[in-house]
Amino acid sequence: MLALLPLLRTSWGRRAGSLVAARPPGGVSAGAGLWRAMSLYRTEGRGQPHSPGYRLFFKNEAGHYISPFHDIPLKVDSIESLFNMVVEIPRWTNAKMEIATKEPLNPIKPDIKDGKLRYVPNIFPHKGYIWNYGALPQTWEDPRRKDKSTDCCGDDDPIDVCEIGSKVLSSGDVIRVKILGVLALIDQGETDWKLIAINVNDPEASEFHDIDDVKKYKPGYLEATLNWFRLYKVPDGKPENQFAFNGEFKSKAFALEVIKSTHECWKALLMKKCDGGPINCTNVQVCDSPFHCTQEEARALVESVSSSPNEESNEEEQVWHFLGK
């Protein structure tokens, strides 16, 4: 079993509509030390990395297992534009890792298709993902709810985040981010929002307030992001991806409204006010949710997952693709 890894820069729950997340001992409020590592989330790996059975579970500061999807608060205290982000995939890596939305406590797991681990291709001039990639907790893009601005339903996942700071993060990190804007990818007829954000602890974070600041201080990054999402399925023989708004990156204000909408969808999901299908809503800290479980039940769920390191590791051979575009 992998050692427990300390994860920094997180915060505790707050009231979100009718949902109340329990506040563990030692919780803190915003203040002069907001940017410091005041609380800890930790991760616990079970199984062999780079194998289908590998799972990365989350614990809070008290050492209790939690769901990164449901139990980590969306917002950082009461500051409107700061949010918690769960990092699934570090920059420059290729393995597609994701929050397991259909499994109890929603650990991070490898994405699998046709029984094989999935890897994004290297498309010149890039290597793997060109940002730290992850999701905002306590959000859900409802596949049965049509978005008014894109005229497409959601993709059944938490909302995705591209973190553009200078540091290469690790899978399972929980960081505070400033939201800067959003891109609307249309994936097989579904809306798949891609938030653009920056780690508040990044040395340049104070320079970034909206999407135009990305154009100003990181010229070419948004164009590279658009091309990356447009082309990343092409080496597998699929057509180029399409976008709403002709591929225009929308502003911070627009992005915040998208986040608000997906958070409302998540609240309905956790209170069983909508059909979540196979989504697993087991949680430890949303006390008035019908899916709430005890700490003992959460531990039993994790312990039922194999921790055997004997499963064969299967890392993909690295190839670079030149698409001439």
PDB file of C-alpha atoms in Angstrom, residues 50 87-98 118-123 126-134 167-172 228 232 315-316 318-319:
ATOM      1  CA  HIS A  50      -0.892   2.095 -13.959  1.00  0.00           C
ATOM      2  CA  VAL A  87      -6.183  17.521  -9.399  1.00  0.00           C
ATOM      3  CA  GLU A  88      -6.714  14.332 -11.380  1.00  0.00           C
ATOM      4  CA  ILE A  89      -3.922  14.569 -13.967  1.00  0.00           C
ATOM      5  CA  PRO A  90      -0.568  16.378 -13.588  1.00  0.00           C
ATOM      6  CA  ARG A  91       0.753  18.534 -16.415  1.00  0.00           C
ATOM      7  CA  TRP A  92       2.946  16.765 -19.010  1.00  0.00           C
ATOM      8  CA  THR A  93       1.536  13.312 -18.167  1.00  0.00           C
ATOM      9  CA  ASN A  94      -0.593  11.145 -20.461  1.00  0.00           C
ATOM     10  CA  ALA A  95      -2.552   8.695 -18.291  1.00  0.00           C
ATOM     11  CA  LYS A  96      -6.243   9.632 -18.149  1.00  0.00           C
ATOM     12  CA  MET A  97      -7.179   9.622 -14.465  1.00  0.00           C
ATOM     13  CA  GLU A  98     -10.622  10.615 -13.229  1.00  0.00           C
ATOM     14  CA  ARG A 118      -6.501   5.239 -21.694  1.00  0.00           C
ATOM     15  CA  TYR A 119      -3.698   7.667 -22.496  1.00  0.00           C
ATOM     16  CA  VAL A 120      -3.912  10.959 -24.358  1.00  0.00           C
ATOM     17  CA  PRO A 121      -1.584  11.152 -27.341  1.00  0.00           C
ATOM     18  CA  ASN A 122       1.404  13.449 -27.611  1.00  0.00           C
ATOM     19  CA  ILE A 123       0.555  15.871 -30.402  1.00  0.00           C
ATOM     20  CA  HIS A 126       2.984  19.158 -26.708  1.00  0.00           C
ATOM     21  CA  LYS A 127       3.664  16.356 -24.241  1.00  0.00           C
ATOM     22  CA  GLY A 128       0.497  14.962 -22.663  1.00  0.00           C
ATOM     23  CA  TYR A 129      -1.773  17.395 -20.831  1.00  0.00           C
ATOM     24  CA  ILE A 130      -0.598  21.008 -21.088  1.00  0.00           C
ATOM     25  CA  TRP A 131      -2.099  22.080 -17.739  1.00  0.00           C
ATOM     26  CA  ASN A 132      -2.783  20.465 -14.405  1.00  0.00           C
ATOM     27  CA  TYR A 133      -6.182  18.939 -15.112  1.00  0.00           C
ATOM     28  CA  GLY A 134      -8.936  18.156 -12.650  1.00  0.00           C
ATOM     29  CA  LYS A 167       3.952  24.269 -10.816  1.00  0.00           C
ATOM     30  CA  VAL A 168       3.490  20.658 -11.902  1.00  0.00           C
ATOM     31  CA  LEU A 169       1.058  19.218  -9.356  1.00  0.00           C
ATOM     32  CA  SER A 170       0.273  15.617  -8.367  1.00  0.00           C
ATOM     33  CA  SER A 171      -2.793  13.461  -8.798  1.00  0.00           C
ATOM     34  CA  GLY A 172      -4.899  13.867  -5.671  1.00  0.00           C
ATOM     35  CA  TRP A 228      -5.313  20.657 -27.832  1.00  0.00           C
ATOM     36  CA  TYR A 232      -6.556  15.198 -29.064  1.00  0.00           C
ATOM     37  CA  GLU A 315       2.315   1.967 -19.020  1.00  0.00           C
ATOM     38  CA  GLU A 316       1.858   3.021 -22.624  1.00  0.00           C
ATOM     39  CA  GLN A 318       5.270   7.049 -25.810  1.00  0.00           C
ATOM     40  CA  VAL A 319       4.625   8.212 -29.380  1.00  0.00           C
TER      41      VAL A 319
END
